XYZ file of C-alpha atoms in Angstrom:
61
model
C 123.718 121.077 154.388
C 126.348 117.961 153.840
C 128.965 117.050 156.417
C 132.583 116.917 155.666
C 134.375 113.799 156.278
C 137.587 112.358 157.286
C 138.624 108.984 156.760
C 142.463 108.400 157.344
C 143.622 111.728 156.212
C 141.111 111.431 152.629
C 138.607 114.507 152.893
C 135.278 113.727 151.484
C 131.405 114.301 151.645
C 128.495 112.463 151.344
C 125.281 113.684 148.606
C 121.984 112.061 147.850
C 123.224 108.622 148.968
C 126.663 109.124 146.818
C 130.368 109.478 148.915
C 132.744 111.853 146.862
C 136.147 111.532 147.968
C 139.327 114.239 147.381
C 141.215 112.173 144.223
C 144.452 114.458 145.182
C 144.263 112.863 148.908
C 143.631 109.453 147.591
C 146.048 109.064 145.587
C 148.450 110.047 148.445
C 146.923 107.635 150.711
C 147.051 104.585 148.085
C 150.845 105.757 147.676
C 150.734 107.263 143.896
C 153.421 109.681 145.259
C 157.406 110.516 144.169
C 159.708 112.450 146.310
C 161.737 115.430 144.139
C 164.107 117.520 145.510
C 162.506 117.026 148.863
C 158.910 117.534 147.466
C 155.804 115.417 147.563
C 153.711 114.575 144.186
C 151.138 112.791 143.052
C 152.055 110.419 140.355
C 149.301 111.825 138.244
C 150.199 109.774 135.073
C 149.692 106.763 137.607
C 145.769 108.056 138.483
C 145.218 108.511 134.974
C 145.922 105.158 133.682
C 143.895 103.532 136.861
C 141.360 105.859 135.633
C 141.208 104.778 132.086
C 141.210 101.286 132.798
C 137.684 101.699 135.262
C 137.017 103.049 131.674
C 136.820 107.104 133.144
C 137.664 108.784 129.800
C 138.558 112.390 131.219
C 142.726 112.801 132.591
C 143.129 114.798 135.812
C 145.861 116.681 136.923
């Protein structure tokens, strides 16, 4: 069984020596958000642009 960990409001877990972080939490923590009509949204286009720059080909939303 793996434990869920929280680091500065970023949820994740460790499995086999690798740490997996929740992407939405990470994006919010890095400030990739916009507020529209009082609702906070993740700027997924920005997240996808960074992921592509690191060599990830799959888009997220």
